[in-house]
Coordinates of C-alpha atoms in Angstrom, one line a residue:
M175 CA -16.0 -45.4 -2.6
F176 CA -15.5 -41.1 -2.8
G177 CA -13.7 -39.8 -6.2
I178 CA -11.6 -36.9 -6.5
N179 CA -10.2 -36.9 -9.5
R180 CA -7.5 -33.6 -10.1
R181 CA -9.6 -30.4 -11.2
V182 CA -11.1 -31.7 -8.1
V183 CA -8.1 -31.1 -6.2
A184 CA -8.0 -27.7 -7.7
I185 CA -11.4 -27.1 -6.8
I186 CA -10.8 -28.0 -3.4
F187 CA -8.2 -26.3 -2.4
G188 CA -9.2 -23.2 -4.5
V189 CA -12.1 -22.7 -1.5
L190 CA -8.7 -21.1 1.3
A191 CA -7.3 -19.2 -1.6
L192 CA -10.5 -18.0 -3.0
A193 CA -11.8 -15.9 0.5
F194 CA -9.0 -13.9 0.0
V195 CA -7.4 -13.1 -3.2
V196 CA -9.4 -13.7 -5.7
G197 CA -12.1 -11.0 -6.2
S198 CA -12.0 -10.6 -2.1
V199 CA -12.7 -7.1 -1.5
L200 CA -16.7 -8.1 -3.2
L201 CA -17.0 -11.7 -0.5
F202 CA -16.5 -11.0 2.9
T203 CA -18.6 -9.3 5.9
P204 CA -21.0 -5.7 3.5
Q205 CA -18.1 -2.5 5.0
G206 CA -15.9 -4.4 6.3
Q207 CA -18.3 -4.5 9.2
S208 CA -16.7 -6.5 11.9
S209 CA -19.0 -10.1 13.3
T210 CA -18.6 -13.3 15.4
Q211 CA -18.2 -16.3 14.6
G212 CA -21.6 -17.3 14.5
K213 CA -23.2 -20.8 15.2
T214 CA -21.3 -24.1 14.6
E215 CA -23.4 -25.5 11.7
L216 CA -20.8 -28.8 11.6
T217 CA -18.1 -30.2 12.4
V218 CA -15.6 -32.0 11.1
N219 CA -13.6 -34.7 13.7
G220 CA -15.0 -32.7 16.6
R221 CA -13.7 -29.7 14.9
P222 CA -17.0 -26.9 14.3
V223 CA -17.3 -24.8 11.2
Y224 CA -19.2 -22.2 12.3
E225 CA -22.4 -19.9 10.1
L226 CA -19.1 -17.1 9.1
D227 CA -16.9 -19.4 7.8
V228 CA -20.1 -21.5 5.8
A229 CA -21.5 -16.9 4.7
R230 CA -17.9 -16.9 3.1
A231 CA -18.1 -19.7 1.8
Q232 CA -21.3 -19.3 -0.4
Q233 CA -20.0 -15.8 -1.0
S234 CA -17.0 -17.8 -2.2
D235 CA -18.5 -20.2 -4.8
P236 CA -19.6 -19.7 -8.6
I237 CA -22.6 -20.8 -8.4
L238 CA -24.4 -20.4 -4.9
S239 CA -23.2 -16.3 -5.4
A240 CA -24.9 -16.0 -8.6
N241 CA -28.0 -16.8 -5.7
P242 CA -30.1 -20.0 -7.4
Q243 CA -33.4 -21.4 -6.6
G244 CA -34.6 -25.4 -6.0
L245 CA -33.0 -28.1 -6.9
L246 CA -29.8 -26.1 -8.5
K247 CA -29.5 -24.8 -5.1
N248 CA -29.6 -28.1 -3.4
L249 CA -27.2 -29.5 -5.1
A250 CA -24.4 -26.5 -4.8
T251 CA -24.3 -26.9 -1.4
I252 CA -23.7 -30.4 -1.6
N253 CA -21.0 -29.5 -3.4
L254 CA -19.7 -27.3 -1.5
V255 CA -20.1 -29.1 2.2
E256 CA -18.4 -31.4 0.7
S257 CA -16.0 -29.6 -0.4
L258 CA -15.8 -27.7 2.8
I259 CA -15.6 -31.4 4.5
M260 CA -11.6 -32.4 2.4
V261 CA -10.7 -28.9 3.1
N262 CA -11.0 -28.5 7.2
A263 CA -9.4 -32.1 6.8
L264 CA -6.6 -31.6 5.4
R265 CA -5.8 -28.5 7.1
Q266 CA -7.1 -30.9 9.9
D267 CA -4.1 -33.4 8.5
T268 CA -1.7 -31.3 8.4
A269 CA -1.2 -28.8 11.1
R270 CA 2.0 -30.4 12.3
I271 CA 3.7 -30.3 9.4
G272 CA 5.9 -26.2 10.3
V273 CA 5.7 -23.7 8.0
S274 CA 8.9 -20.5 8.2
S275 CA 8.7 -16.8 8.7
G276 CA 9.9 -16.9 5.4
E277 CA 7.6 -19.3 3.4
L278 CA 4.7 -17.0 5.5
K279 CA 6.4 -13.8 3.9
K280 CA 7.3 -14.6 0.8
E281 CA 3.3 -16.3 0.0
L282 CA 2.3 -13.1 1.6
D283 CA 4.3 -10.4 -0.3
T284 CA 2.8 -12.7 -3.2
I285 CA -1.6 -11.3 -1.9
K286 CA 1.2 -8.2 -2.2
E287 CA 2.1 -7.5 -4.8
R288 CA -1.7 -9.1 -6.8
F289 CA -3.3 -6.6 -4.9
G290 CA -0.7 -2.7 -5.5
L291 CA 0.0 -3.6 -1.4
Q292 CA 2.7 -3.4 -0.5
K293 CA 2.1 0.5 1.2
K294 CA 0.7 -0.2 4.8
E295 CA -2.0 2.0 5.0
D296 CA -3.3 0.4 1.7
Y297 CA -3.4 -3.4 4.0
D298 CA -5.1 -2.0 6.1
R299 CA -8.3 -1.4 4.0
F300 CA -7.9 -4.5 2.2
L301 CA -7.8 -6.6 5.4
T302 CA -10.5 -3.7 6.9
Q303 CA -12.9 -4.5 3.5
V304 CA -12.1 -8.2 4.1
G305 CA -12.9 -8.5 6.9
Y306 CA -9.6 -10.3 8.1
T307 CA -7.0 -8.9 10.5
D308 CA -3.6 -9.8 9.7
S309 CA -3.1 -13.3 12.4
K310 CA -6.7 -14.8 10.8
L311 CA -4.8 -14.0 6.7
R312 CA -1.2 -15.2 7.8
G313 CA -3.1 -17.8 9.4
E314 CA -5.3 -18.9 6.3
L315 CA -1.6 -19.4 4.5
R316 CA -0.1 -20.8 6.7
D317 CA -2.7 -23.3 5.6
Q318 CA -2.7 -23.4 2.6
I319 CA 1.8 -23.5 2.4
R320 CA 1.4 -26.6 4.7
I321 CA -1.0 -28.3 2.6
N322 CA 1.2 -27.6 -0.7
K323 CA 4.0 -28.8 1.6
R324 CA 1.9 -32.5 2.0
F325 CA 0.9 -33.1 -1.8
E326 CA 3.7 -32.1 -2.4
E327 CA 5.4 -35.2 -0.4
I328 CA 2.9 -37.9 -0.6
Q329 CA 3.5 -36.9 -4.9
K330 CA 7.6 -37.5 -4.5
K331 CA 7.0 -40.9 -2.4
A332 CA 5.6 -41.9 -5.5
E333 CA 8.0 -43.8 -7.4
P334 CA 7.2 -46.2 -10.4
T335 CA 7.9 -50.1 -10.4
E336 CA 9.9 -51.1 -13.5
E337 CA 7.3 -53.2 -14.3
E338 CA 5.0 -49.5 -14.9
M339 CA 7.7 -47.5 -16.2
R340 CA 7.4 -50.7 -19.1
L341 CA 4.4 -50.8 -19.5
Y342 CA 3.7 -46.7 -19.5
F343 CA 6.2 -46.6 -22.0
E344 CA 4.9 -49.8 -24.1
L345 CA 1.8 -48.0 -24.0
N346 CA 2.9 -44.3 -25.1
R347 CA 6.1 -45.5 -27.4
E348 CA 5.0 -42.8 -30.2
Q349 CA 5.5 -40.2 -27.6
Y350 CA 9.5 -41.3 -26.7
R351 CA 8.9 -41.8 -30.6
S352 CA 13.1 -39.9 -32.3
E353 CA 11.8 -37.0 -34.1
E354 CA 13.4 -36.6 -37.9
R355 CA 16.4 -34.8 -37.7
V356 CA 19.7 -34.1 -40.6
Q357 CA 23.0 -34.0 -40.9
A358 CA 23.8 -31.1 -42.9
R359 CA 26.1 -28.2 -42.9
Q360 CA 25.1 -24.5 -43.9
I361 CA 26.0 -20.6 -45.1
V362 CA 24.2 -18.6 -43.2
L363 CA 24.6 -14.7 -45.3
D364 CA 24.2 -11.1 -44.2
D365 CA 22.4 -9.7 -48.3
K366 CA 20.3 -11.8 -50.9
A367 CA 23.3 -10.5 -53.6
T368 CA 26.3 -12.5 -51.5
A369 CA 23.8 -15.4 -51.4
D370 CA 23.3 -15.8 -54.7
K371 CA 26.7 -15.8 -55.7
I372 CA 27.6 -18.3 -52.7
Y373 CA 24.5 -20.8 -54.2
A374 CA 25.7 -20.4 -57.6
D375 CA 29.5 -21.1 -56.4
A376 CA 28.3 -24.2 -54.1
S377 CA 25.6 -25.7 -57.2
A378 CA 29.1 -26.1 -59.5
P379 CA 30.1 -29.5 -59.8
G380 CA 32.3 -31.1 -57.6
A381 CA 31.9 -27.1 -55.5
D382 CA 33.5 -28.1 -51.6
F383 CA 30.0 -26.8 -48.7
A384 CA 32.0 -26.6 -46.6
A385 CA 35.5 -25.0 -47.7
L386 CA 32.1 -21.8 -49.0
A387 CA 31.5 -22.2 -45.3
K388 CA 34.3 -21.8 -44.2
A389 CA 35.4 -19.3 -45.9
H390 CA 32.4 -17.6 -46.2
S391 CA 29.7 -18.0 -43.7
K392 CA 28.2 -16.0 -40.3
L393 CA 27.9 -19.0 -38.3
N394 CA 29.7 -22.0 -37.3
A395 CA 31.8 -20.9 -39.7
E396 CA 35.0 -23.0 -38.6
Q397 CA 34.2 -25.8 -38.0
G398 CA 32.6 -26.0 -41.3
G399 CA 29.2 -24.8 -41.3
A400 CA 28.4 -28.5 -39.3
L401 CA 25.9 -28.1 -37.4
G402 CA 25.0 -30.9 -34.2
A403 CA 28.8 -30.9 -34.8
E404 CA 31.4 -32.3 -31.4
A405 CA 33.3 -29.3 -30.5
G406 CA 36.9 -29.5 -31.8
K407 CA 35.6 -31.0 -34.4
S408 CA 33.5 -30.7 -37.9
E409 CA 32.0 -33.3 -39.1
P410 CA 28.0 -33.0 -39.0
G411 CA 25.8 -34.3 -36.1
P412 CA 22.2 -35.0 -35.7
V413 CA 19.7 -32.1 -35.2
T414 CA 16.5 -31.2 -35.3
R415 CA 13.6 -28.2 -36.5
V416 CA 14.6 -26.1 -33.1
V417 CA 18.4 -25.5 -34.7
F418 CA 16.7 -24.0 -37.3
P419 CA 14.3 -20.9 -38.0
N420 CA 10.9 -22.0 -39.1
A421 CA 10.8 -21.4 -42.9
V422 CA 14.6 -22.8 -42.4
A423 CA 13.3 -26.0 -40.5
E424 CA 10.1 -25.9 -44.2
A425 CA 12.2 -25.5 -46.3
V426 CA 15.7 -28.2 -44.7
F427 CA 13.7 -30.9 -43.8
K428 CA 11.5 -31.8 -47.7
L429 CA 16.1 -32.3 -48.2
R430 CA 17.3 -35.5 -48.5
D431 CA 20.7 -37.2 -48.7
G432 CA 22.9 -35.0 -50.7
Q433 CA 20.0 -32.2 -51.9
M434 CA 21.2 -28.6 -50.8
S435 CA 19.1 -25.6 -49.6
K436 CA 18.2 -22.4 -51.9
P437 CA 19.5 -19.2 -50.3
I438 CA 16.1 -19.0 -47.2
E439 CA 15.3 -15.3 -46.0
A440 CA 15.2 -15.7 -42.1
G441 CA 15.3 -13.2 -40.1
G442 CA 17.0 -10.7 -42.0
R443 CA 19.5 -13.0 -42.7
F444 CA 20.8 -15.3 -45.6
Y445 CA 20.6 -19.6 -45.4
I446 CA 21.5 -21.8 -47.7
V447 CA 21.9 -25.1 -45.6
K448 CA 23.9 -28.4 -47.5
V449 CA 21.8 -32.6 -46.0
E450 CA 24.0 -35.0 -46.1
K451 CA 21.9 -37.3 -44.9
Y452 CA 18.6 -37.6 -43.2
L453 CA 17.5 -39.2 -40.0
P454 CA 12.8 -40.2 -40.3
A455 CA 11.7 -40.1 -36.9
S456 CA 12.1 -43.7 -35.2
D457 CA 11.4 -45.7 -32.6
V458 CA 13.4 -46.4 -29.5
K459 CA 14.2 -48.5 -27.2
F460 CA 12.9 -48.0 -23.3
E461 CA 16.7 -48.0 -22.1
E462 CA 17.5 -44.8 -24.1
V463 CA 14.4 -42.2 -23.0
K464 CA 14.3 -44.4 -19.2
D465 CA 15.2 -41.0 -16.8
R466 CA 12.4 -40.0 -20.1
V467 CA 10.5 -42.0 -19.0
K468 CA 10.5 -42.9 -14.8
E469 CA 9.4 -38.3 -15.6
D470 CA 6.3 -39.0 -16.9
A471 CA 5.1 -42.2 -14.5
K472 CA 5.6 -40.5 -11.9
R473 CA 3.8 -37.9 -12.2
I474 CA 0.7 -40.4 -13.3
K475 CA 2.0 -42.0 -11.0
G476 CA 1.9 -39.3 -7.8
Q477 CA -0.9 -38.6 -8.8
G478 CA -2.6 -41.3 -7.6
A479 CA -1.2 -41.5 -4.5
L480 CA -2.4 -38.6 -4.1
E481 CA -5.8 -39.6 -5.5
A482 CA -5.5 -42.5 -3.1
Y483 CA -5.3 -39.8 -0.1
L484 CA -7.7 -37.5 -0.5
E485 CA -10.2 -40.7 -0.6
D486 CA -9.2 -42.0 2.3
L487 CA -9.6 -38.7 4.3
R488 CA -12.8 -37.9 3.6
A489 CA -13.7 -41.3 3.8
K490 CA -12.6 -41.8 7.4
A491 CA -13.9 -38.1 8.0
N492 CA -16.1 -37.9 10.8
V493 CA -18.8 -35.1 10.4
K494 CA -21.1 -34.2 12.6
F495 CA -24.2 -31.6 10.9
A496 CA -26.0 -29.9 14.1
E497 CA -28.8 -29.7 15.3
G498 CA -31.0 -27.0 13.0
S499 CA -28.2 -26.4 10.6
S500 CA -29.4 -25.5 7.5
L501 CA -26.5 -27.2 5.5
K502 CA -28.1 -31.2 6.2
L503 CA -28.2 -32.9 2.4
E504 CA -28.1 -36.3 2.1
N505 CA -25.5 -36.9 -0.1
P506 CA -26.9 -40.4 -2.6
V507 CA -25.2 -43.1 -4.3
V508 CA -26.6 -42.2 -7.6
A509 CA -25.7 -45.7 -9.1
K510 CA -23.5 -47.9 -8.3
V511 CA -21.2 -50.6 -10.3
G512 CA -21.0 -54.3 -9.1
E513 CA -20.4 -53.2 -5.5
A514 CA -19.0 -49.9 -6.2
E515 CA -21.2 -47.0 -5.5
I516 CA -21.1 -43.5 -7.3
K517 CA -22.3 -40.2 -4.9
L518 CA -24.0 -36.9 -5.9
S519 CA -21.0 -35.0 -4.9
E520 CA -18.7 -37.0 -7.1
V521 CA -21.3 -35.9 -9.9
T522 CA -21.4 -32.4 -9.4
Q523 CA -17.6 -31.8 -8.3
R524 CA -17.1 -32.7 -11.8
V525 CA -19.5 -30.5 -13.8
F526 CA -19.7 -27.4 -11.4
A527 CA -15.2 -27.4 -12.0
N528 CA -16.1 -26.9 -14.7
P529 CA -15.6 -22.8 -16.0
Q530 CA -18.5 -22.9 -18.2
V531 CA -21.2 -23.3 -15.3
P532 CA -21.4 -21.1 -13.5
Q533 CA -21.8 -19.0 -16.3
A534 CA -23.9 -20.4 -17.2
V535 CA -25.7 -20.2 -14.3
Q536 CA -25.4 -16.2 -14.6
Q537 CA -27.1 -16.5 -17.5
G538 CA -30.2 -17.7 -16.2
L539 CA -29.6 -21.6 -17.7
G540 CA -29.0 -23.6 -14.1
E541 CA -31.6 -26.0 -16.1
I542 CA -29.3 -27.1 -18.2
V543 CA -26.5 -28.3 -15.7
I544 CA -29.2 -30.9 -14.0
Q545 CA -30.9 -31.5 -17.5
F546 CA -27.3 -32.3 -19.3
L547 CA -24.7 -32.2 -17.8
I548 CA -25.9 -34.0 -14.3
P549 CA -26.9 -37.1 -16.0
R550 CA -24.0 -37.1 -18.4
T551 CA -20.8 -36.2 -16.2
L552 CA -22.9 -39.2 -14.3
E553 CA -22.4 -42.0 -17.3
Q554 CA -19.2 -41.2 -17.3
L555 CA -17.9 -41.3 -14.3
I556 CA -19.8 -45.6 -14.7
S557 CA -18.1 -46.1 -17.9
R558 CA -14.5 -45.5 -15.6
E559 CA -16.0 -47.3 -12.9
A560 CA -17.4 -50.2 -15.3
I561 CA -13.3 -50.0 -17.3
Y562 CA -12.2 -49.6 -13.9
Q563 CA -13.4 -52.5 -12.5
A564 CA -12.7 -54.5 -16.6
A565 CA -8.8 -53.0 -16.1
K566 CA -8.0 -55.3 -13.1
G567 CA -8.7 -58.5 -15.1
L568 CA -6.4 -57.9 -16.9
G569 CA -2.9 -58.7 -15.1
Q570 CA -1.1 -55.5 -16.9
P571 CA 0.3 -53.0 -13.8
F572 CA -1.8 -50.6 -14.8
F573 CA -1.0 -46.9 -12.2
G574 CA -2.6 -43.8 -10.8
S575 CA -5.4 -42.1 -11.1
K576 CA -8.3 -43.7 -11.3
D577 CA -9.0 -42.0 -15.0
D578 CA -5.4 -43.1 -16.0
I579 CA -5.8 -46.2 -14.8
T580 CA -9.0 -46.5 -17.7
N581 CA -7.1 -45.0 -20.5
Q582 CA -4.2 -47.8 -19.7
A583 CA -6.9 -50.0 -20.2
Q584 CA -7.9 -48.7 -23.7
Q585 CA -4.6 -48.3 -24.5
W586 CA -3.8 -50.8 -23.6
K587 CA -6.2 -52.7 -25.0
T588 CA -5.9 -51.1 -28.5
R589 CA -2.2 -52.1 -28.2
D590 CA -1.8 -53.5 -31.6
I591 CA -3.8 -52.1 -34.2
T592 CA -1.4 -50.9 -37.4
V593 CA -2.3 -49.0 -40.2
S594 CA -1.4 -49.8 -44.0
D595 CA 0.0 -47.1 -46.0
A596 CA -3.0 -47.4 -48.0
D597 CA -5.1 -46.7 -44.9
V598 CA -3.2 -43.6 -44.5
R599 CA -3.4 -42.2 -47.4
K600 CA -7.4 -42.6 -47.5
H601 CA -7.0 -40.4 -43.9
Y602 CA -5.3 -37.8 -46.3
D603 CA -7.6 -37.4 -49.0
S604 CA -10.4 -37.5 -46.2
N605 CA -9.1 -35.3 -43.8
L606 CA -7.3 -32.2 -46.1
A607 CA -7.9 -29.0 -44.0
N608 CA -5.9 -31.3 -42.1
F609 CA -2.9 -31.0 -43.8
T610 CA -3.6 -27.7 -45.4
I611 CA -1.8 -24.9 -44.6
P612 CA -3.9 -22.1 -44.2
A613 CA -4.5 -18.2 -46.0
S614 CA -3.1 -15.4 -44.4
A615 CA -2.0 -11.4 -44.8
R616 CA -0.8 -8.9 -42.6
V617 CA -4.0 -6.4 -42.6
Q618 CA -4.2 -3.6 -41.0
A619 CA -7.4 -1.3 -40.8
V620 CA -8.1 2.8 -40.2
S621 CA -11.2 3.4 -39.4
F622 CA -14.1 6.2 -39.9
K623 CA -17.3 7.1 -37.6
K624 CA -20.9 7.3 -39.5
E625 CA -20.6 9.9 -41.1
D626 CA -17.2 10.6 -42.1
K627 CA -17.3 9.0 -45.3
A628 CA -15.8 11.3 -47.4
K629 CA -13.4 11.1 -44.6
A630 CA -12.4 8.0 -44.9
D631 CA -12.7 8.2 -49.1
A632 CA -9.3 11.3 -48.7
F633 CA -7.3 8.9 -47.4
R634 CA -7.9 6.1 -49.3
A635 CA -7.2 8.4 -51.7
A636 CA -3.8 9.3 -49.7
A637 CA -3.0 6.0 -49.1
L638 CA -2.8 5.1 -53.0
K639 CA -0.6 7.8 -53.2
G640 CA 2.0 6.1 -49.6
G641 CA 3.7 7.8 -46.4
K642 CA 2.9 7.3 -42.5
L643 CA 0.1 5.1 -42.0
E644 CA 0.6 6.3 -39.1
D645 CA 0.7 10.3 -40.2
L646 CA -2.2 9.3 -42.8
A647 CA -5.0 8.3 -40.8
K648 CA -4.4 10.9 -38.1
A649 CA -4.5 13.7 -41.1
N650 CA -7.8 12.3 -42.0
G651 CA -10.3 11.8 -38.8
G652 CA -8.9 7.5 -38.6
T653 CA -8.3 5.3 -36.5
L654 CA -5.1 2.9 -36.5
Q655 CA -5.9 -0.6 -36.1
D656 CA -2.9 -3.5 -36.6
Y657 CA -4.5 -7.1 -37.2
G658 CA -1.5 -8.5 -37.0
V659 CA -1.0 -11.6 -39.6
V660 CA -4.0 -13.2 -39.6
N661 CA -6.4 -16.0 -41.2
P662 CA -9.2 -17.0 -42.2
G663 CA -11.4 -16.4 -39.4
T664 CA -10.0 -14.0 -36.9
L665 CA -11.1 -10.7 -38.0
P666 CA -14.9 -9.5 -38.2
P667 CA -16.5 -10.6 -40.7
V668 CA -17.0 -8.1 -43.5
P669 CA -12.4 -8.1 -43.7
N670 CA -12.9 -11.5 -43.2
R671 CA -15.1 -10.9 -46.3
L672 CA -12.7 -8.7 -48.1
V673 CA -9.9 -10.3 -47.3
F674 CA -9.9 -13.9 -47.5
M675 CA -12.7 -14.7 -49.4
T676 CA -12.8 -12.4 -52.4
R677 CA -11.2 -13.4 -55.7
G678 CA -8.3 -10.8 -56.2
S679 CA -6.7 -7.8 -54.8
F680 CA -7.6 -4.8 -54.2
P681 CA -5.3 -1.9 -56.0
K682 CA -1.7 -2.0 -55.2
G683 CA 0.0 1.7 -53.2
P684 CA 3.5 0.9 -51.5
L685 CA 1.4 0.9 -48.2
G686 CA 0.3 -2.4 -50.2
E687 CA -3.6 -3.0 -51.3
V688 CA -5.6 -0.5 -50.4
S689 CA -9.6 -1.5 -50.3
E690 CA -12.0 0.1 -51.5
V691 CA -14.4 2.3 -48.6
V692 CA -16.6 -0.5 -46.4
K693 CA -18.9 0.2 -44.8
L694 CA -19.5 -1.8 -41.4
E695 CA -22.6 -3.1 -39.8
D696 CA -22.5 -0.8 -37.3
G697 CA -22.6 1.7 -40.3
S698 CA -19.2 3.7 -39.6
F699 CA -16.7 3.4 -42.2
E700 CA -13.2 0.7 -43.0
V701 CA -10.2 0.6 -45.0
L702 CA -8.5 -2.1 -45.4
I703 CA -4.2 -1.8 -45.5
V704 CA -3.7 -5.8 -47.3
N705 CA 0.4 -7.2 -47.1
D706 CA 2.7 -10.5 -47.4
R707 CA -0.2 -11.8 -48.8
K708 CA -0.5 -16.2 -49.3
A709 CA -2.6 -18.0 -50.8
E710 CA -3.9 -21.9 -49.3
V711 CA -1.4 -24.5 -49.4
L712 CA -2.1 -27.9 -49.1
R713 CA 0.7 -29.9 -47.7
P714 CA 1.8 -32.5 -50.3
F715 CA 1.0 -36.3 -49.1
E716 CA 4.8 -37.5 -48.5
E717 CA 5.6 -34.0 -46.5
V718 CA 3.2 -34.8 -44.3
K719 CA 3.2 -39.2 -44.2
E720 CA 4.4 -39.5 -40.7
Q721 CA 1.7 -37.8 -39.2
A722 CA -1.2 -38.8 -41.7
R723 CA 0.0 -42.6 -40.2
Q724 CA -0.5 -41.0 -35.9
Q725 CA -3.9 -39.5 -37.3
A726 CA -4.9 -42.6 -39.0
L727 CA -3.5 -44.8 -36.0
A728 CA -5.3 -42.6 -32.7
T729 CA -8.6 -42.9 -35.0
R730 CA -8.1 -46.3 -35.6
R731 CA -7.7 -47.6 -31.7
A732 CA -10.0 -44.3 -30.3
E733 CA -13.1 -46.9 -33.0
A734 CA -11.3 -49.3 -30.8
A735 CA -11.6 -48.4 -28.1
Q736 CA -15.3 -47.3 -28.2
K737 CA -15.8 -50.7 -29.7
W738 CA -14.3 -52.5 -26.2
V739 CA -15.9 -50.2 -23.5
E740 CA -19.3 -50.8 -24.7
E741 CA -18.3 -54.3 -24.7
V742 CA -17.9 -53.4 -20.7
R743 CA -20.5 -51.8 -20.0
K744 CA -22.6 -53.7 -21.4
A745 CA -22.3 -56.7 -19.2
A746 CA -20.5 -55.4 -15.8
K747 CA -24.4 -54.8 -13.3
V748 CA -25.0 -50.1 -13.1
E749 CA -27.9 -49.2 -11.6
N750 CA -28.9 -45.5 -11.6
N751 CA -30.4 -43.7 -9.2
L752 CA -29.6 -40.8 -10.6
Q753 CA -33.8 -39.7 -11.3
K754 CA -34.6 -41.2 -7.8
A755 CA -31.6 -38.8 -5.5
L756 CA -32.5 -35.9 -7.3
D757 CA -37.0 -36.5 -7.1
S758 CA -36.0 -36.0 -3.2
L759 CA -33.7 -33.5 -3.3
T760 CA -36.4 -31.9 -5.3
P761 CA -38.3 -28.6 -2.6
K762 CA -41.7 -30.5 -2.5
E763 CA -43.5 -26.6 -3.5
E764 CA -41.8 -26.3 -6.7
P765 CA -43.8 -28.1 -10.3
K766 CA -40.7 -31.5 -11.8
T767 CA -39.3 -30.4 -14.6
N768 CA -41.0 -31.3 -18.0
G769 CA -39.9 -33.3 -20.1
N770 CA -37.0 -35.9 -20.5
Q771 CA -36.2 -36.4 -16.6
P772 CA -32.3 -37.0 -16.4
G773 CA -31.4 -40.5 -15.4
A774 CA -35.2 -41.6 -15.6
D775 CA -35.2 -44.8 -14.5
T776 CA -34.0 -45.3 -18.5
P777 CA -30.6 -48.3 -18.9
S778 CA -27.2 -46.5 -19.1
N779 CA -25.7 -45.4 -22.6
P780 CA -23.4 -47.9 -23.0
S781 CA -21.3 -45.9 -26.1
T782 CA -19.8 -42.9 -23.8
P783 CA -16.6 -43.8 -22.8
A784 CA -14.8 -42.6 -19.9
N785 CA -11.4 -41.2 -21.7
P786 CA -10.7 -42.1 -25.0
P787 CA -7.0 -43.4 -25.9
A788 CA -3.8 -40.5 -26.1
N789 CA -0.9 -40.2 -26.8
R790 CA 0.7 -38.7 -23.8

């Protein structure tokens, strides 16, 4: 079966756009020389694909444009041919879809804006450079709009059944749990002195917090500071963290029934919050979130419908190569799982859709693609197919793309796994870094050239006395850089070591902490100004217990899913012919790759999961 995942859809569709949108000035006929369409290279359902069409696609292809040789070139060519077939099949299938002049103008205006082509002469020059006419460009745009409309039409028609929605909800309960909430009142004030006084009044025995809020708060005063209250009423309703500024939310959600925060500064104001009732995160019933579930399930089912449409379109495409065509390369079956076939193009599509692969090829590391990524990706596809087949025997209405169905099957097999409080505590103790707020500081740096050590010293002395940092840097020939608030590992090596790995602090002046003059790796000098330094903080277990529970549960389920995948792989009848296929595509004059050959008559690795279960 010909498989197409969502990343590949983007790549296929991108072939149309790349022709004139992404770097198009560099892609086509040099100096804008006109060119004939050339000979026919292949036909798709009787419609020709010309030599010029292929040349343009090759020049816009991130792999082929790097001029690979040998086996890698043939793999990239097979991948390109499959994309060309799909693009042309899509154009033909969508040819009767209407496109209004307004829709076309909108897309054309987008291109003109992106490339600064508002003036007619700039637009005409652009068309000449890329070897297009205005009519040809508009034709390409119509194709894109039509294909987009078809995709939207297919996805819109995909309606999940009640049974599918309930299954999706069951498998993704964590996603629909209600957030922790509070019923609370707040008093918001403009200055610290007033905030401290009102806090003292509110802390007195028998104090009426609502009355104080009504008399003094800058927000919600008419409702006695009640948050989440209905219009015209003064009883607080449940609210989540998003109601508060971050610093306030952190403090408020540590409080429990009847507790009150001290004044918290945020955004130039001071907040005093009293929690009347704390509501922990909890499970909800399907009916409470049915609309959300339907929206999510519809998206998943739409992806499956789109995948099925593309597979059917490709299966029905009648492709013939012209005599002597350089594109006439076999797209062999590289693996079988039971009776299901996996073709080489399915592997190359996934590999070459990875944005890091073109970079590797351009750096001369194409051999890594062949030796490691091609075999590993085939293993993932084999696992996916084995799980997909096993999913059919589980008696559940799994739906969506193959990736979605394999993911749902793993979620189903691990749905009953739970964790105890002891498991959660153990996970917390073993993964403290996950629950630690990293150290931070606001850092500015003033740098000086190699020969300006004396100027750096003069700047440091002046900075310790105070003044405007920008003026001091300029007066001493330095260059100011503001790093903002940073965490360990985000600064260059020397500043990072000084700020986060050196005990103690720098001498303090009116501008903040001022470092010594430090010499950098390139011989230049730098002085750091540090403010708002905060130490690393480990969040207490009780504060992050729910987060730790979710992580522990996800880990336990992933381990169980891995074990089930291994069992499925062992039971599956797998035939891996990758090496034979690669040998047939390797030019005879080239020596074979040294070392271990990818997929060389070795049993498939059963431990490679297709898609570990995830909470959506």
